[in-house]
Coordinates of C-alpha atoms in Angstrom, one line a residue:
M1 CA 96.0 9.7 136.1
K2 CA 96.3 12.0 134.0
N3 CA 93.6 13.1 131.1
V4 CA 95.4 15.8 129.3
I5 CA 94.2 18.2 126.5
L6 CA 96.9 20.1 124.4
L7 CA 95.7 23.5 122.7
G8 CA 97.8 25.6 120.2
P9 CA 97.7 27.0 117.1
P10 CA 98.6 25.0 113.8
G11 CA 102.6 25.1 113.3
A12 CA 103.0 25.3 117.1
G13 CA 104.9 22.3 117.9
K14 CA 101.6 20.0 119.7
G15 CA 102.4 16.6 117.6
T16 CA 106.3 16.6 118.7
Q17 CA 105.4 17.7 122.6
A18 CA 102.4 15.5 122.5
D19 CA 104.6 12.4 121.6
L20 CA 106.8 13.6 124.6
I21 CA 104.1 14.2 127.1
C22 CA 102.7 10.9 126.2
E23 CA 106.0 9.0 126.7
L24 CA 106.6 10.7 130.2
C25 CA 103.2 10.1 131.5
D26 CA 102.6 6.8 129.8
I27 CA 99.5 7.3 128.1
P28 CA 98.1 7.2 124.9
K29 CA 97.5 9.9 122.3
I30 CA 94.2 10.6 120.7
S31 CA 92.7 12.6 118.0
T32 CA 89.4 13.0 116.4
G33 CA 90.3 11.3 113.5
D34 CA 91.5 8.0 115.4
M35 CA 88.7 8.1 117.5
L36 CA 86.0 8.0 114.4
R37 CA 88.2 5.7 112.8
E38 CA 88.4 3.2 115.7
A39 CA 84.6 3.7 116.1
V40 CA 83.9 2.6 112.6
A41 CA 86.3 -0.2 112.7
S42 CA 84.2 -1.7 115.8
G43 CA 80.7 -2.2 114.4
S44 CA 79.3 -0.9 117.2
D45 CA 76.0 0.9 117.3
L46 CA 77.9 4.2 118.4
G47 CA 80.2 3.3 115.5
N48 CA 77.5 2.5 112.9
K49 CA 76.0 6.0 113.3
V50 CA 79.5 7.7 112.9
S51 CA 80.0 5.7 109.7
Y52 CA 76.8 6.5 108.4
I53 CA 77.2 10.3 109.0
L54 CA 80.7 10.3 107.4
D55 CA 79.4 8.4 104.5
T56 CA 76.9 11.0 104.1
G57 CA 78.9 13.6 104.1
G58 CA 77.2 15.0 107.7
L59 CA 78.9 16.3 110.5
V60 CA 79.6 14.5 113.8
S61 CA 77.8 16.2 116.5
D62 CA 79.2 17.3 119.6
E63 CA 77.0 14.9 121.8
I64 CA 78.7 12.1 119.3
I65 CA 82.3 13.5 119.9
G66 CA 81.3 13.1 123.9
A67 CA 80.2 9.7 123.5
L68 CA 83.6 8.7 121.6
I69 CA 85.4 10.3 124.3
Q70 CA 84.1 8.8 127.1
D71 CA 84.0 5.2 125.5
R72 CA 87.8 5.9 124.6
L73 CA 88.8 6.5 128.4
L74 CA 87.0 3.0 129.1
K75 CA 89.7 1.7 127.1
P76 CA 92.6 -0.7 128.9
D77 CA 95.5 1.6 127.3
C78 CA 93.6 4.4 129.2
G79 CA 94.5 3.1 132.8
N80 CA 96.9 5.9 133.4
G81 CA 94.5 8.5 131.1
A82 CA 95.3 9.9 127.9
L83 CA 96.5 13.0 125.6
F84 CA 93.8 14.7 123.6
D85 CA 95.3 16.2 120.9
G86 CA 92.7 18.6 118.7
V87 CA 89.7 17.2 121.0
P88 CA 88.0 19.5 122.0
R89 CA 87.7 21.7 119.1
T90 CA 85.3 24.3 119.8
I91 CA 83.3 25.4 123.0
G92 CA 80.4 23.7 122.0
Q93 CA 82.3 20.4 122.2
A94 CA 84.3 21.3 125.8
Q95 CA 80.5 21.9 127.2
Q96 CA 79.1 18.9 126.2
L97 CA 82.2 17.1 127.8
S98 CA 81.2 18.8 131.0
Q99 CA 77.9 17.9 131.1
M100 CA 78.4 14.6 130.5
G101 CA 80.7 14.6 133.1
I102 CA 84.3 13.8 131.7
S103 CA 87.3 15.8 133.4
F104 CA 90.5 16.3 132.7
T105 CA 93.1 17.0 134.9
H106 CA 95.5 19.2 133.0
V107 CA 94.9 21.6 129.7
I108 CA 98.0 23.1 128.2
E109 CA 98.4 26.1 126.0
I110 CA 101.0 25.7 123.6
F111 CA 101.3 29.5 122.5
V112 CA 103.0 31.1 119.6
E113 CA 102.4 34.4 118.0
D114 CA 100.7 34.3 114.4
K115 CA 103.9 35.9 112.6
E116 CA 106.1 33.1 114.4
I117 CA 103.7 30.7 112.9
V118 CA 103.5 31.9 109.5
N119 CA 107.3 31.7 109.1
R120 CA 107.7 28.2 110.6
M121 CA 104.8 26.7 108.0
S122 CA 105.9 28.7 104.9
G123 CA 109.3 27.8 105.2
R124 CA 109.1 24.3 104.9
R125 CA 109.5 22.5 102.0
V126 CA 109.4 18.6 101.1
H127 CA 110.7 16.2 98.9
P128 CA 107.7 14.2 97.4
G129 CA 109.0 11.2 96.4
S130 CA 110.6 10.4 100.1
G131 CA 109.1 12.8 102.3
R132 CA 112.1 14.1 103.7
N133 CA 111.6 17.5 105.3
Y134 CA 113.4 20.8 105.3
H135 CA 113.1 24.3 106.2
L136 CA 114.6 27.3 104.5
L137 CA 115.9 28.9 107.8
Y138 CA 116.2 26.0 110.2
N139 CA 117.2 23.2 108.5
P140 CA 117.9 24.3 104.8
P141 CA 118.9 22.1 102.0
Q142 CA 122.6 22.0 101.0
I143 CA 121.3 23.2 97.4
K144 CA 119.0 25.4 97.3
S145 CA 115.4 24.4 96.7
A146 CA 116.4 20.2 96.2
D147 CA 116.7 17.3 97.7
D148 CA 120.1 16.2 99.6
I149 CA 120.1 12.7 98.2
T150 CA 118.5 12.9 95.2
G151 CA 119.0 16.7 93.6
E152 CA 115.3 16.9 93.2
P153 CA 113.0 19.8 93.5
L154 CA 111.5 20.2 96.7
V155 CA 107.9 21.8 96.7
Q156 CA 105.7 23.5 99.1
R157 CA 102.6 21.5 100.1
E158 CA 99.4 24.1 100.0
D159 CA 98.8 23.6 103.6
D160 CA 102.0 25.6 104.1
K161 CA 101.5 28.5 102.0
P162 CA 101.4 32.0 103.7
E163 CA 97.4 32.4 102.7
T164 CA 96.6 29.3 103.8
V165 CA 98.8 29.4 107.1
L166 CA 96.7 32.6 107.6
K167 CA 93.3 30.9 106.6
R168 CA 94.0 28.1 109.3
L169 CA 94.9 30.6 111.9
E170 CA 91.7 32.4 111.6
V171 CA 89.5 29.4 112.1
Y172 CA 91.9 28.8 115.1
H173 CA 91.3 31.9 116.6
D174 CA 87.9 31.8 115.9
Q175 CA 86.8 28.4 117.1
T176 CA 89.4 27.0 119.3
K177 CA 91.4 29.9 120.7
P178 CA 88.2 30.6 123.3
L179 CA 88.7 27.1 124.7
T180 CA 91.5 29.1 126.6
D181 CA 89.3 31.4 128.5
F182 CA 86.9 28.3 129.2
Y183 CA 89.0 26.4 130.6
R184 CA 91.2 28.7 132.4
S185 CA 87.6 29.7 134.0
L186 CA 87.4 26.0 134.9
S187 CA 90.4 25.7 136.6
E188 CA 89.8 28.3 138.9
K189 CA 86.4 26.4 139.8
N190 CA 87.9 22.9 140.1
S191 CA 91.1 20.8 140.3
L192 CA 91.8 21.2 136.4
K193 CA 95.3 22.6 136.1
F194 CA 95.6 25.2 133.1
F195 CA 98.6 26.4 132.0
Q196 CA 100.6 28.2 129.0
V197 CA 103.9 27.8 127.6
D198 CA 106.2 29.8 125.3
G199 CA 105.9 27.4 122.2
S200 CA 108.5 29.6 120.5
K201 CA 111.4 28.4 122.3
S202 CA 113.2 25.1 121.5
V203 CA 111.6 21.7 121.5
E204 CA 113.7 20.7 124.6
E205 CA 113.0 24.0 126.6
V206 CA 109.1 23.8 125.5
F207 CA 109.1 20.1 126.8
K208 CA 111.0 21.0 130.1
N209 CA 108.6 24.0 130.6
I210 CA 105.8 21.2 130.4
S211 CA 107.3 18.6 132.5
K212 CA 107.4 20.8 135.5
E213 CA 103.7 21.4 135.5
I214 CA 102.5 17.8 134.8

């Protein structure tokens, strides 16, 4: 069984690697959003509590996040384990999971320098009508700032503007990056395997390096 946590800054390529890891290990990918939606839809006591918190604009506590993960791991599709993307998000959540006896077999950090993240994300462009994605450096349109098929203008999403990316990175370094030290420390005390891969490499090379470890 493999219960995997995938860490890394926004734009590091976690989504792509998560899908590849899930296929390799035959495990589902789980995020906070997935768990919250499933809990609310279930109509369980926990789901009703989550629904009330969300409807009233509250924040879901670390204790509830832990309970959601505990409940999710009991589902049949988690028979081989699960990959958690964006969960836990803070030291508080990680400590809560540890106190509840929820253990993970692997913690993978995809490391990419901030400068590279800004270049990756700020170069993205999208065609609003179709959702087609381009990148000014890595996947440029045939005609500058125009969709290849329709010729319509491409736009830069608000989330991809350099100032927004820098703010997101600041939040990541403040709240989530400390998890690497937390899990590195845990790996020295138990069977948890923590490792870091260079996310600046190609998708294929990053996945090859991850595959060696899991």
